[in-house]
Tab-separated table of C-alpha atoms and ligand atoms in Angstrom:
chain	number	residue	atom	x	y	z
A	25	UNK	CA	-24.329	-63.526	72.443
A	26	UNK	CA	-27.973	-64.184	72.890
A	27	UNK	CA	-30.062	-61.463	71.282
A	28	UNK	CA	-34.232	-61.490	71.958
A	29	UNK	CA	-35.624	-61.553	68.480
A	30	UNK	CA	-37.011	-57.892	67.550
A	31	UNK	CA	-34.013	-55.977	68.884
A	32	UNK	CA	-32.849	-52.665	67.514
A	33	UNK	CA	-29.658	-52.430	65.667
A	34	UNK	CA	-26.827	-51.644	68.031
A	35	UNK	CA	-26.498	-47.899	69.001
A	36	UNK	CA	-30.289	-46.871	67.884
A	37	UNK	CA	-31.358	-45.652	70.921
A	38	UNK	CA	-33.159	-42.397	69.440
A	39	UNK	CA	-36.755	-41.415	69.059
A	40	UNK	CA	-38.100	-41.026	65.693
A	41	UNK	CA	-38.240	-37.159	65.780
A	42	UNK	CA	-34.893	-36.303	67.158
A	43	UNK	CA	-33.236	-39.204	65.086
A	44	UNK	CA	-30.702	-38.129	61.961
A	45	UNK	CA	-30.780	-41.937	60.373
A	46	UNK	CA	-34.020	-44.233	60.119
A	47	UNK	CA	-33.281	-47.567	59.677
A	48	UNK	CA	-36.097	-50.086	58.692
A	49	UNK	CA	-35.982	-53.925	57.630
A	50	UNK	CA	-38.066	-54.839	54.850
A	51	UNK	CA	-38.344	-58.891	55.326
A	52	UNK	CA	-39.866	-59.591	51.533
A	53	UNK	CA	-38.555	-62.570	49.406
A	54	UNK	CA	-41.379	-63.747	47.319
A	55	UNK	CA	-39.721	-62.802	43.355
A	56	UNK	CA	-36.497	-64.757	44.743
A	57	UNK	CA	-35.619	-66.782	41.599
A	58	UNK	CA	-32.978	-69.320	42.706
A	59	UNK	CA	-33.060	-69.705	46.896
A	60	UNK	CA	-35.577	-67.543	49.391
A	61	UNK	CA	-34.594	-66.682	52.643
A	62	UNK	CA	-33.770	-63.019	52.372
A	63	UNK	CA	-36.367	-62.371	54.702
A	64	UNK	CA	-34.562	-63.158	57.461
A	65	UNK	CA	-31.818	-60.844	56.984
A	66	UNK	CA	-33.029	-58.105	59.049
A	67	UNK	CA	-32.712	-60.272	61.990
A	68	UNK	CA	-29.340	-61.536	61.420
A	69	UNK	CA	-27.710	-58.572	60.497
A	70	UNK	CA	-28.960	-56.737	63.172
A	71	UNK	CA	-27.827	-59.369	65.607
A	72	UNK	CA	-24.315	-59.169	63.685
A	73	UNK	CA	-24.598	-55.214	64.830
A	74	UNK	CA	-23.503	-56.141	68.389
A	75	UNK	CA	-20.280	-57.316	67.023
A	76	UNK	CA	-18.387	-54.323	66.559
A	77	UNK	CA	-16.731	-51.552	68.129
A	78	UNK	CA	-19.449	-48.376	68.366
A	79	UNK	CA	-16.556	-46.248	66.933
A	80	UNK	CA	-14.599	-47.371	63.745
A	81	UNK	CA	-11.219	-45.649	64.380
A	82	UNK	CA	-9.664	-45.217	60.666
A	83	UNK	CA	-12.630	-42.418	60.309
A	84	UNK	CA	-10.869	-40.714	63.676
A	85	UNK	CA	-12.016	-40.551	67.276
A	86	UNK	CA	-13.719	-37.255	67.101
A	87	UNK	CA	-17.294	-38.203	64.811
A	88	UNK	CA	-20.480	-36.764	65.739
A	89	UNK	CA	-22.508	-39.624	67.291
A	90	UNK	CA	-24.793	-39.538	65.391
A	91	UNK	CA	-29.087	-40.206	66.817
A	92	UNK	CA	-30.869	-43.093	65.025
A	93	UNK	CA	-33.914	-44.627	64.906
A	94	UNK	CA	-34.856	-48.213	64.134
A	95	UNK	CA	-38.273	-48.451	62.875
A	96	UNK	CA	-37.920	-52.627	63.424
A	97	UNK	CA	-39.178	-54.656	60.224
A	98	UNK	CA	-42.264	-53.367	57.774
A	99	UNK	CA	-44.955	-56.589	57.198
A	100	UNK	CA	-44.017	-59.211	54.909
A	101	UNK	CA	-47.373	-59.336	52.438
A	102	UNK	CA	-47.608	-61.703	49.354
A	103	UNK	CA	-47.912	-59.398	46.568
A	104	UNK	CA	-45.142	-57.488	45.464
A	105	UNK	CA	-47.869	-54.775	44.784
A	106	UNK	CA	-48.033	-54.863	48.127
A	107	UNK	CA	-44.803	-54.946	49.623
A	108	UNK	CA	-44.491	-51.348	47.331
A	109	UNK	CA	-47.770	-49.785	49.143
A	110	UNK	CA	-45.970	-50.803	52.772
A	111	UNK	CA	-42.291	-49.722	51.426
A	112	UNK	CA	-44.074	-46.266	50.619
A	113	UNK	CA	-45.637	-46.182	53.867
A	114	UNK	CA	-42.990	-46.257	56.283
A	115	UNK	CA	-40.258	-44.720	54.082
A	116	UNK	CA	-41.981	-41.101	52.769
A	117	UNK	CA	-42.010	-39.496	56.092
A	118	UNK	CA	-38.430	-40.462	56.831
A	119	UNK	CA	-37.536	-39.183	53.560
A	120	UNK	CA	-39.903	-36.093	53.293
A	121	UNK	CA	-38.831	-35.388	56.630
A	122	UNK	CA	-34.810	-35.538	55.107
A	123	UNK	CA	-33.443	-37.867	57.423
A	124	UNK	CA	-30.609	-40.268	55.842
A	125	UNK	CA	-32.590	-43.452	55.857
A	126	UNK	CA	-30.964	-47.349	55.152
A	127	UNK	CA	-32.949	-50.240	54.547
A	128	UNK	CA	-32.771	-53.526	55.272
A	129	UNK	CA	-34.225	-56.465	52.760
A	130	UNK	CA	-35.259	-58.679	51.655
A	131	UNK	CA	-34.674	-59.023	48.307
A	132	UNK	CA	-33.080	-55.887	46.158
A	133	UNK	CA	-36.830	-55.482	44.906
A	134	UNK	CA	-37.471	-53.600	47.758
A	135	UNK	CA	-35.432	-50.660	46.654
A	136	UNK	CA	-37.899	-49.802	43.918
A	137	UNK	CA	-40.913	-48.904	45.958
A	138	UNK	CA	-37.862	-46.819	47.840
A	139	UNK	CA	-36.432	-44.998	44.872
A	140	UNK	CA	-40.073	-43.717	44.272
A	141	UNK	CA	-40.289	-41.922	47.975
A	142	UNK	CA	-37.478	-39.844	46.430
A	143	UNK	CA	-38.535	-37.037	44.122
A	144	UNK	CA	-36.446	-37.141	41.358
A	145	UNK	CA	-33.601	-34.974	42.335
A	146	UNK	CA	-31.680	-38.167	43.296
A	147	UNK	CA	-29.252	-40.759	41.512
A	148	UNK	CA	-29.238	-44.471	41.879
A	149	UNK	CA	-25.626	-46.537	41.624
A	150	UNK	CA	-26.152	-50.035	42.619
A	151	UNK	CA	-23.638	-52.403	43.502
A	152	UNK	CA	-24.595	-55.868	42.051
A	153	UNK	CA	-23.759	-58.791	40.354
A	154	UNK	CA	-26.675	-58.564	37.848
A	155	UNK	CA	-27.786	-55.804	35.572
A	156	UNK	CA	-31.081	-56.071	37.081
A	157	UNK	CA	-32.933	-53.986	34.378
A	158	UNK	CA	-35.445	-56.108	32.579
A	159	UNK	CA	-38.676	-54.828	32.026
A	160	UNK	CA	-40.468	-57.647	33.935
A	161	UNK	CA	-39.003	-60.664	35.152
A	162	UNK	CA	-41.583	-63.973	36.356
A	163	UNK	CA	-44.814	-62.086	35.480
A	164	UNK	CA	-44.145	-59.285	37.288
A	165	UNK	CA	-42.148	-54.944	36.655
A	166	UNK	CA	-41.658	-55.089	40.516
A	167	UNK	CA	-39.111	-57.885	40.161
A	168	UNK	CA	-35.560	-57.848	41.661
A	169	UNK	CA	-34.361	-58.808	38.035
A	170	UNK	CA	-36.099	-54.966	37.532
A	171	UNK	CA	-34.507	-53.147	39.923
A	172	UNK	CA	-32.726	-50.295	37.919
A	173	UNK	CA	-34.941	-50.679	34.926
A	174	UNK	CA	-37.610	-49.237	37.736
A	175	UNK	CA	-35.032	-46.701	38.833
A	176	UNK	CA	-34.433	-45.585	35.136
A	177	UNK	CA	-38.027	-44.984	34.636
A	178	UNK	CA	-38.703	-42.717	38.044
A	179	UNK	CA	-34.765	-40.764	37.712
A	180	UNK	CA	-34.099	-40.931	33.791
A	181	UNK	CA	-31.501	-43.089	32.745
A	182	UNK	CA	-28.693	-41.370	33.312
A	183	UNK	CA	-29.449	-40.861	36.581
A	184	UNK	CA	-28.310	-44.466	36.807
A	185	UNK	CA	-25.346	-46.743	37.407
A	186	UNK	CA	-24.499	-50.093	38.275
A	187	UNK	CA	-20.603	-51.078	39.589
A	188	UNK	CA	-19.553	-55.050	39.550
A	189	UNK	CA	-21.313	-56.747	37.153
A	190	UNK	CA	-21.309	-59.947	35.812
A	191	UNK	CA	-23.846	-61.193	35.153
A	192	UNK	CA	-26.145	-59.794	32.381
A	193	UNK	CA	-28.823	-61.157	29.774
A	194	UNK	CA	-29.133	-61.108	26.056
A	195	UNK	CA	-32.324	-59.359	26.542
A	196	UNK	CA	-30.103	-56.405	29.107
A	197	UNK	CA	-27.649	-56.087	26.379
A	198	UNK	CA	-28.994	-55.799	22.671
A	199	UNK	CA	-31.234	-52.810	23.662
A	200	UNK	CA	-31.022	-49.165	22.807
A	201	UNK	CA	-31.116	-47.866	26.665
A	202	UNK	CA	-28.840	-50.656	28.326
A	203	UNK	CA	-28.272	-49.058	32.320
A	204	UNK	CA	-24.707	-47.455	32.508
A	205	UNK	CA	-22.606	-50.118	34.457
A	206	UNK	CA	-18.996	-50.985	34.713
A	207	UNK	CA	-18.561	-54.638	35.431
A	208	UNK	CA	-16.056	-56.501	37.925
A	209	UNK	CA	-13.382	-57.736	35.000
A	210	UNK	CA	-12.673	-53.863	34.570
A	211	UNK	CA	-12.926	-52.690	38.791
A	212	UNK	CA	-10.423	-55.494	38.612
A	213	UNK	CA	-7.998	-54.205	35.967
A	214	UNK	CA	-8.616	-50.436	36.646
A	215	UNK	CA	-9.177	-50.440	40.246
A	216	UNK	CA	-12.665	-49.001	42.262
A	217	UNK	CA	-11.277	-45.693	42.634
A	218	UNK	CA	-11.788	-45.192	38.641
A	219	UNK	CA	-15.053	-46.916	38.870
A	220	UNK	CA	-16.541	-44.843	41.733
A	221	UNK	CA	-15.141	-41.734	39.965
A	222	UNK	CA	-16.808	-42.944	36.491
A	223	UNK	CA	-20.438	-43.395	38.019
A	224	UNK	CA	-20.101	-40.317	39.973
A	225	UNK	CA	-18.893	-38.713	36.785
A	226	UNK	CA	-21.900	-40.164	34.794
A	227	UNK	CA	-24.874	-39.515	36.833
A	228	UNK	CA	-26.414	-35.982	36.168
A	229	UNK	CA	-27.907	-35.606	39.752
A	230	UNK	CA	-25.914	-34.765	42.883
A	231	UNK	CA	-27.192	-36.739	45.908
A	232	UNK	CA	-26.241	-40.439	45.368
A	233	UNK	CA	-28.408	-43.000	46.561
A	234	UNK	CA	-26.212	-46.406	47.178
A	235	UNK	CA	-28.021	-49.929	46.667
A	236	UNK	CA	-25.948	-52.871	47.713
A	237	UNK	CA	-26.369	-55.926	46.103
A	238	UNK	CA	-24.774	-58.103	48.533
A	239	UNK	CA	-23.984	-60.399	45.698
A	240	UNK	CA	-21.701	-57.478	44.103
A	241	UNK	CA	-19.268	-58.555	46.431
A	242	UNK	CA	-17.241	-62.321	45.617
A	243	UNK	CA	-19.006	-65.291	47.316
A	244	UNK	CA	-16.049	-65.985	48.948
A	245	UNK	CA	-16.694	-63.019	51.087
A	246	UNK	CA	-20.422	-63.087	51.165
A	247	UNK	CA	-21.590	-66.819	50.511
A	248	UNK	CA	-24.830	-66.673	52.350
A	249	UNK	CA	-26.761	-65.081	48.998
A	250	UNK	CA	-29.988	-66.110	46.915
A	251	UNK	CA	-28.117	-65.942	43.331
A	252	UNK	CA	-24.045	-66.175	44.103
A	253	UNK	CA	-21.579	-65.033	40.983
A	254	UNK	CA	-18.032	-65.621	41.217
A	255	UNK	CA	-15.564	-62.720	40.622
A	256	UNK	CA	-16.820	-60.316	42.346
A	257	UNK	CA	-15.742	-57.371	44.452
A	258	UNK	CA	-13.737	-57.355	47.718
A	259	UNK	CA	-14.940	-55.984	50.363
A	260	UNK	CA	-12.236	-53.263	50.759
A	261	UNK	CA	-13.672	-52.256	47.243
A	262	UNK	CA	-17.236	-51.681	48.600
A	263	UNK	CA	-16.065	-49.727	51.895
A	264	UNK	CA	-13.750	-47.531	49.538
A	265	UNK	CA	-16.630	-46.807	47.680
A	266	UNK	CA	-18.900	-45.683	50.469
A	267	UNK	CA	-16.107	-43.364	51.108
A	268	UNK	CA	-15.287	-42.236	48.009
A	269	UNK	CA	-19.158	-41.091	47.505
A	270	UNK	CA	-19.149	-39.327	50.763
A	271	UNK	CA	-20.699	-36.180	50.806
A	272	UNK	CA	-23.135	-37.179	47.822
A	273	UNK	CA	-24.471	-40.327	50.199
A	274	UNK	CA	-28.666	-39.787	50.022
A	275	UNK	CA	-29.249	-42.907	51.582
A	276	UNK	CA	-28.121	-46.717	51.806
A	277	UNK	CA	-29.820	-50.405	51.246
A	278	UNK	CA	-28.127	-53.792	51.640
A	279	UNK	CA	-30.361	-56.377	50.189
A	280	UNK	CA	-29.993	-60.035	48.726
A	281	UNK	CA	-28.747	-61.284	52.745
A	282	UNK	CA	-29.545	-65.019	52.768
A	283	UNK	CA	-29.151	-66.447	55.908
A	284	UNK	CA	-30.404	-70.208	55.564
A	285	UNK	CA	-27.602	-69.849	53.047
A	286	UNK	CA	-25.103	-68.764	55.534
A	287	UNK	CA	-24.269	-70.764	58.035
A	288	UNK	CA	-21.464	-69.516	59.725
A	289	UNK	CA	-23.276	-65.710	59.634
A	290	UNK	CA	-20.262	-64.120	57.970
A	291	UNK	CA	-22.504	-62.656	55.337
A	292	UNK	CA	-24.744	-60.792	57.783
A	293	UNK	CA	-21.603	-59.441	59.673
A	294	UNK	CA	-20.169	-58.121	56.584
A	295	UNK	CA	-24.004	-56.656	55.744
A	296	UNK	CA	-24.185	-55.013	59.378
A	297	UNK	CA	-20.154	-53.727	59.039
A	298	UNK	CA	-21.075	-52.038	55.783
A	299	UNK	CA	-23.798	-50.517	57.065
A	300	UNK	CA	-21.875	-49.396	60.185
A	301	UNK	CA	-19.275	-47.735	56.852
A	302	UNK	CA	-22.485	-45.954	55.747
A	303	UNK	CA	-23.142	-44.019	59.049
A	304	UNK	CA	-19.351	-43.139	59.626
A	305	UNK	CA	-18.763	-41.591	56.219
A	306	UNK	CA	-22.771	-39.687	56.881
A	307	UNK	CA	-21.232	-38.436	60.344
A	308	UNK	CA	-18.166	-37.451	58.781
A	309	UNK	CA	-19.460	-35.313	56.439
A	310	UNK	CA	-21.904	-33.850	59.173
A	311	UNK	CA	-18.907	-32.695	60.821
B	120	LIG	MN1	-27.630	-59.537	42.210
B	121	LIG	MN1	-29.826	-57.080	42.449
């Protein structure tokens, strides 16, 4: 299907005021350490949006439709510095305003300039490959090798939590305040409903932000990624997740979307179904 560039994500039809979920992409890529291209994700994934059914039927027929609001795509500066001042701008009213927000990146550095709209009454669990939680990473804090690091400094530590990794430095690891995280080898053995339960279990406040790493989940499923790591999650693990969260949801990002890296798009419809998860399990618990 041909889709003009700069269309909405399928089914936001809503004005910013009366809208429940505000959706913005955030097309940055410039700390990407192994391929760029992430900013082309919001694009792609909203195209992918016009895939699917508007109603997902295992969640039932009778959901609240929910009203959203697509904000399009924030600018694209240089400076990561910069990317945080535009984040901030487009993403405190949303917040202040407590409508359910879900970004689109870019790269997962564009969470941290988003954790910081939140006052600290939230929680972070990221779903990732990587620890991400250096201190700086390239010459720079705002990094998407800093992303929970960030998040540990603005919620406290133990408002953190990362599910599926594998992927972790010497540097993450021989440190007194290594970020909670439960990797993919043990989701495998134990299963994601322990996992989920563990993080939830771990993190002091209630409201649970979700970041998703898009290379948490196995290449196989999601090739089209700056930094791919085999073993990783299925994607039946991520959607039970979502669920399994629920009523805790405070708002959603899927980041790390390469499309020059996928060809065949697959990533960007898995991206855009996830998302699509995300506002099911938020209506449901409207209801
Ligand atoms: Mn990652
Ligand atoms: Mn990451």
């Amino acid at each position: 299907m041909a889709v003009p560039y700069g269309i909405s994500y399928a089914g936001a039809e809503s004005d910013y005021d009366s809208a429940d979920v505000f959706i913005l992409g955030i097309p940055y890529d410039r700390t990407s350490s192994f391929r760029s291209g992430a900013k082309e994700a919001p694009f792609h994934i909203r195209r992918a949006s016009y895939n699917f059914e508007e109603i997902h039927f295992e969640h039932g027929l009778g959901l609240p439709s929910l009203d959203i609001f697509d904000q399009g795509n924030c600018e694209d500066p240089f400076l990561p510095e910069d990317m945080m001042d535009e984040v901030k701008f487009f993403m405190t009213p949303p917040i202040n305003d407590g409508k359910f927000t879900i970004a689109m990146g870019g790269e997962h550095s564009v969470n941290i300039p988003i954790m910081q709209c939140f006052k600290k009454d939230i929680s972070l669990i990221t779903i990732d490959a990587h620890l991400d939680s250096r201190d700086e990473y390239l010459g720079t804090p705002y990094s998407h090798a800093c992303v929970t690091r960030r998040a540990a400094e603005h919620l406290g530590i133990d408002n953190v939590f990362s599910l599926g990794v594998r992927s972790i430095s010497r540097e993450e690891l021989e440190r007194d305040d290594v970020v909670p995280h439960i990797t993919s080898f043990e989701i495998m053995e134990k299963g994601i409903e322990w996992a989920v339960k563990k993080a939830l279990d771990s993190v002091k406040n209630e409201r649970v932000y979700l970041s998703l790493d898009i290379d948490g989940i196995d290449p196989a499923f999601a090739p089209g990624t700056g930094t791919p790591e085999p073993f990783g999650l299925h994607p039946m693990d991520v959607k039970k997740a979502i669920g399994l969260i629920g009523g805790r949801l405070a708002g959603f990002d899927v980041t790390e979307v390469c499309p020059p890296a996928d060809p065949s798009g697959i990533t960007s419809v898995l991206a855009s179904r996830l998302i699509n998860e995300v506002l099911a399990v938020y209506s449901k618990n409207l209801s």
